[in-house]
PDB file of C-alpha atoms in Angstrom:
ATOM      1  CA  MET A   1      99.193   9.667  -3.704  1.00  0.00           C
ATOM      2  CA  ASN A   2      97.736   6.316  -4.653  1.00  0.00           C
ATOM      3  CA  LEU A   3      94.092   5.420  -5.301  1.00  0.00           C
ATOM      4  CA  LEU A   4      93.510   4.073  -1.776  1.00  0.00           C
ATOM      5  CA  ASP A   5      94.832   7.331  -0.248  1.00  0.00           C
ATOM      6  CA  PHE A   6      92.530   9.277  -2.519  1.00  0.00           C
ATOM      7  CA  VAL A   7      89.483   7.227  -1.550  1.00  0.00           C
ATOM      8  CA  ILE A   8      90.328   7.629   2.146  1.00  0.00           C
ATOM      9  CA  LEU A   9      90.629  11.396   1.690  1.00  0.00           C
ATOM     10  CA  VAL A  10      87.309  11.554  -0.151  1.00  0.00           C
ATOM     11  CA  PHE A  11      85.415   9.667   2.540  1.00  0.00           C
ATOM     12  CA  ALA A  12      87.130  11.622   5.327  1.00  0.00           C
ATOM     13  CA  SER A  13      86.264  14.917   3.664  1.00  0.00           C
ATOM     14  CA  TYR A  14      82.681  13.799   3.143  1.00  0.00           C
ATOM     15  CA  ARG A  15      82.316  12.882   6.810  1.00  0.00           C
ATOM     16  CA  LEU A  16      83.952  16.016   8.126  1.00  0.00           C
ATOM     17  CA  THR A  17      81.675  18.152   5.940  1.00  0.00           C
ATOM     18  CA  ARG A  18      78.537  16.374   7.162  1.00  0.00           C
ATOM     19  CA  LEU A  19      79.769  16.626  10.733  1.00  0.00           C
ATOM     20  CA  ILE A  20      80.199  20.396  10.485  1.00  0.00           C
ATOM     21  CA  VAL A  21      77.091  21.255   8.417  1.00  0.00           C
ATOM     22  CA  PHE A  22      74.421  18.767   9.553  1.00  0.00           C
ATOM     23  CA  ASP A  23      75.213  16.743  12.676  1.00  0.00           C
ATOM     24  CA  THR A  24      73.587  17.598  16.007  1.00  0.00           C
ATOM     25  CA  ILE A  25      76.854  17.006  17.843  1.00  0.00           C
ATOM     26  CA  THR A  26      78.331  20.141  16.207  1.00  0.00           C
ATOM     27  CA  ASP A  27      75.266  22.361  16.704  1.00  0.00           C
ATOM     28  CA  TRP A  28      77.340  24.315  19.261  1.00  0.00           C
ATOM     29  CA  LEU A  29      79.619  25.329  16.394  1.00  0.00           C
ATOM     30  CA  ARG A  30      76.750  26.641  14.202  1.00  0.00           C
ATOM     31  CA  ARG A  31      74.584  28.174  16.944  1.00  0.00           C
ATOM     32  CA  PRO A  32      76.467  31.527  17.201  1.00  0.00           C
ATOM     33  CA  PHE A  33      75.977  32.006  13.444  1.00  0.00           C
ATOM     34  CA  HIS A  34      72.542  30.465  12.772  1.00  0.00           C
ATOM     35  CA  GLU A  35      69.004  30.933  13.986  1.00  0.00           C
ATOM     36  CA  TYR A  36      66.521  28.192  13.262  1.00  0.00           C
ATOM     37  CA  GLU A  37      62.817  28.556  12.522  1.00  0.00           C
ATOM     38  CA  GLU A  38      60.440  25.631  12.034  1.00  0.00           C
ATOM     39  CA  GLN A  39      57.703  26.130   9.468  1.00  0.00           C
ATOM     40  CA  GLU A  40      54.815  23.781   8.768  1.00  0.00           C
ATOM     41  CA  LEU A  41      54.350  22.993   5.104  1.00  0.00           C
ATOM     42  CA  SER A  42      50.958  22.559   3.429  1.00  0.00           C
ATOM     43  CA  ASP A  43      51.315  18.747   3.636  1.00  0.00           C
ATOM     44  CA  GLY A  44      51.867  18.923   7.414  1.00  0.00           C
ATOM     45  CA  GLU A  45      55.586  18.253   7.238  1.00  0.00           C
ATOM     46  CA  ILE A  46      57.875  20.444   9.328  1.00  0.00           C
ATOM     47  CA  GLU A  47      60.729  22.263   7.576  1.00  0.00           C
ATOM     48  CA  THR A  48      63.563  23.966   9.418  1.00  0.00           C
ATOM     49  CA  VAL A  49      64.694  27.259   7.905  1.00  0.00           C
ATOM     50  CA  ILE A  50      68.108  28.678   8.699  1.00  0.00           C
ATOM     51  CA  HIS A  51      68.517  32.414   9.204  1.00  0.00           C
ATOM     52  CA  ILE A  52      72.091  33.765   9.242  1.00  0.00           C
ATOM     53  CA  LYS A  53      72.887  35.916  12.290  1.00  0.00           C
ATOM     54  CA  GLY A  54      74.767  39.178  12.226  1.00  0.00           C
ATOM     55  CA  THR A  55      76.721  40.980   9.553  1.00  0.00           C
ATOM     56  CA  GLY A  56      80.319  41.043   8.338  1.00  0.00           C
ATOM     57  CA  ILE A  57      82.529  38.130   9.361  1.00  0.00           C
ATOM     58  CA  ARG A  58      79.784  36.601  11.505  1.00  0.00           C
ATOM     59  CA  ALA A  59      77.396  36.453   8.538  1.00  0.00           C
ATOM     60  CA  PHE A  60      80.191  35.181   6.310  1.00  0.00           C
ATOM     61  CA  ILE A  61      80.937  32.282   8.669  1.00  0.00           C
ATOM     62  CA  GLY A  62      77.195  31.644   9.010  1.00  0.00           C
ATOM     63  CA  GLU A  63      76.852  31.393   5.232  1.00  0.00           C
ATOM     64  CA  LEU A  64      79.889  29.124   5.056  1.00  0.00           C
ATOM     65  CA  LEU A  65      78.504  26.793   7.726  1.00  0.00           C
ATOM     66  CA  SER A  66      75.129  26.547   5.997  1.00  0.00           C
ATOM     67  CA  CYS A  67      76.578  25.685   2.596  1.00  0.00           C
ATOM     68  CA  TYR A  68      77.786  22.120   2.293  1.00  0.00           C
ATOM     69  CA  TRP A  69      79.569  22.896  -0.992  1.00  0.00           C
ATOM     70  CA  CYS A  70      81.556  25.706   0.681  1.00  0.00           C
ATOM     71  CA  THR A  71      82.246  23.751   3.831  1.00  0.00           C
ATOM     72  CA  GLY A  72      83.130  20.708   1.744  1.00  0.00           C
ATOM     73  CA  PHE A  73      85.834  22.666  -0.063  1.00  0.00           C
ATOM     74  CA  TRP A  74      87.437  23.826   3.174  1.00  0.00           C
ATOM     75  CA  SER A  75      87.020  20.420   4.796  1.00  0.00           C
ATOM     76  CA  SER A  76      88.888  18.927   1.840  1.00  0.00           C
ATOM     77  CA  VAL A  77      91.691  21.472   2.280  1.00  0.00           C
ATOM     78  CA  ILE A  78      92.001  20.599   5.970  1.00  0.00           C
ATOM     79  CA  ILE A  79      91.951  16.843   5.258  1.00  0.00           C
ATOM     80  CA  LEU A  80      94.575  17.198   2.514  1.00  0.00           C
ATOM     81  CA  LEU A  81      96.841  19.362   4.723  1.00  0.00           C
ATOM     82  CA  ILE A  82      96.605  16.753   7.517  1.00  0.00           C
ATOM     83  CA  PHE A  83      97.460  14.031   5.045  1.00  0.00           C
ATOM     84  CA  LEU A  84     100.465  15.926   3.614  1.00  0.00           C
ATOM     85  CA  TYR A  85     101.927  17.616   6.680  1.00  0.00           C
ATOM     86  CA  LEU A  86     100.694  15.825   9.802  1.00  0.00           C
ATOM     87  CA  PRO A  87     101.056  12.103   9.200  1.00  0.00           C
ATOM     88  CA  SER A  88     100.873  11.506  12.972  1.00  0.00           C
ATOM     89  CA  LEU A  89      97.168  12.466  12.727  1.00  0.00           C
ATOM     90  CA  GLU A  90      96.526   9.861  10.038  1.00  0.00           C
ATOM     91  CA  ILE A  91      94.317   7.890  12.452  1.00  0.00           C
ATOM     92  CA  ILE A  92      91.800  10.752  12.406  1.00  0.00           C
ATOM     93  CA  LEU A  93      91.592  10.474   8.638  1.00  0.00           C
ATOM     94  CA  TYR A  94      90.949   6.739   8.901  1.00  0.00           C
ATOM     95  CA  VAL A  95      88.197   7.226  11.506  1.00  0.00           C
ATOM     96  CA  LEU A  96      86.541   9.929   9.404  1.00  0.00           C
ATOM     97  CA  ALA A  97      86.868   7.791   6.265  1.00  0.00           C
ATOM     98  CA  ILE A  98      85.386   4.692   7.878  1.00  0.00           C
ATOM     99  CA  SER A  99      82.477   6.623   9.367  1.00  0.00           C
ATOM    100  CA  GLY A 100      82.025   8.515   6.102  1.00  0.00           C
ATOM    101  CA  ALA A 101      81.806   5.291   4.097  1.00  0.00           C
ATOM    102  CA  ALA A 102      79.418   3.800   6.659  1.00  0.00           C
ATOM    103  CA  SER A 103      77.275   6.944   6.568  1.00  0.00           C
ATOM    104  CA  MET A 104      77.140   6.890   2.793  1.00  0.00           C
ATOM    105  CA  LEU A 105      76.174   3.196   2.754  1.00  0.00           C
ATOM    106  CA  PHE A 106      73.446   3.914   5.312  1.00  0.00           C
ATOM    107  CA  GLU A 107      72.066   6.766   3.164  1.00  0.00           C
ATOM    108  CA  ILE A 108      72.071   4.565   0.060  1.00  0.00           C
ATOM    109  CA  THR A 109      70.288   1.671   1.762  1.00  0.00           C
ATOM    110  CA  GLU A 110      67.671   3.933   3.333  1.00  0.00           C
ATOM    111  CA  LYS A 111      66.425   5.179  -0.023  1.00  0.00           C
TER     112      LYS A 111
END
């Protein structure tokens, strides 16, 4: 693996993790495992609190989907396995990497 491949895998993993944990488009994936409650803070800001649904495997998956460190690890495993064993899906890695880099640049410039 060369440096360019590594950078592509990093950005692809970053984007897949954000897609699973935070993006509205994948809310359907989290909804069976999470319940959301909005709470107003003392400064008037609204904070969304996640409550994990169920017990056993359902709670485990709920915890996994609410933890970007945990999901990031498994996203990296998936990305690496695609890179190593499914080169025909390489285009997906490029799309994720490009959108991941763009997302990161957007976050940096917004601060």
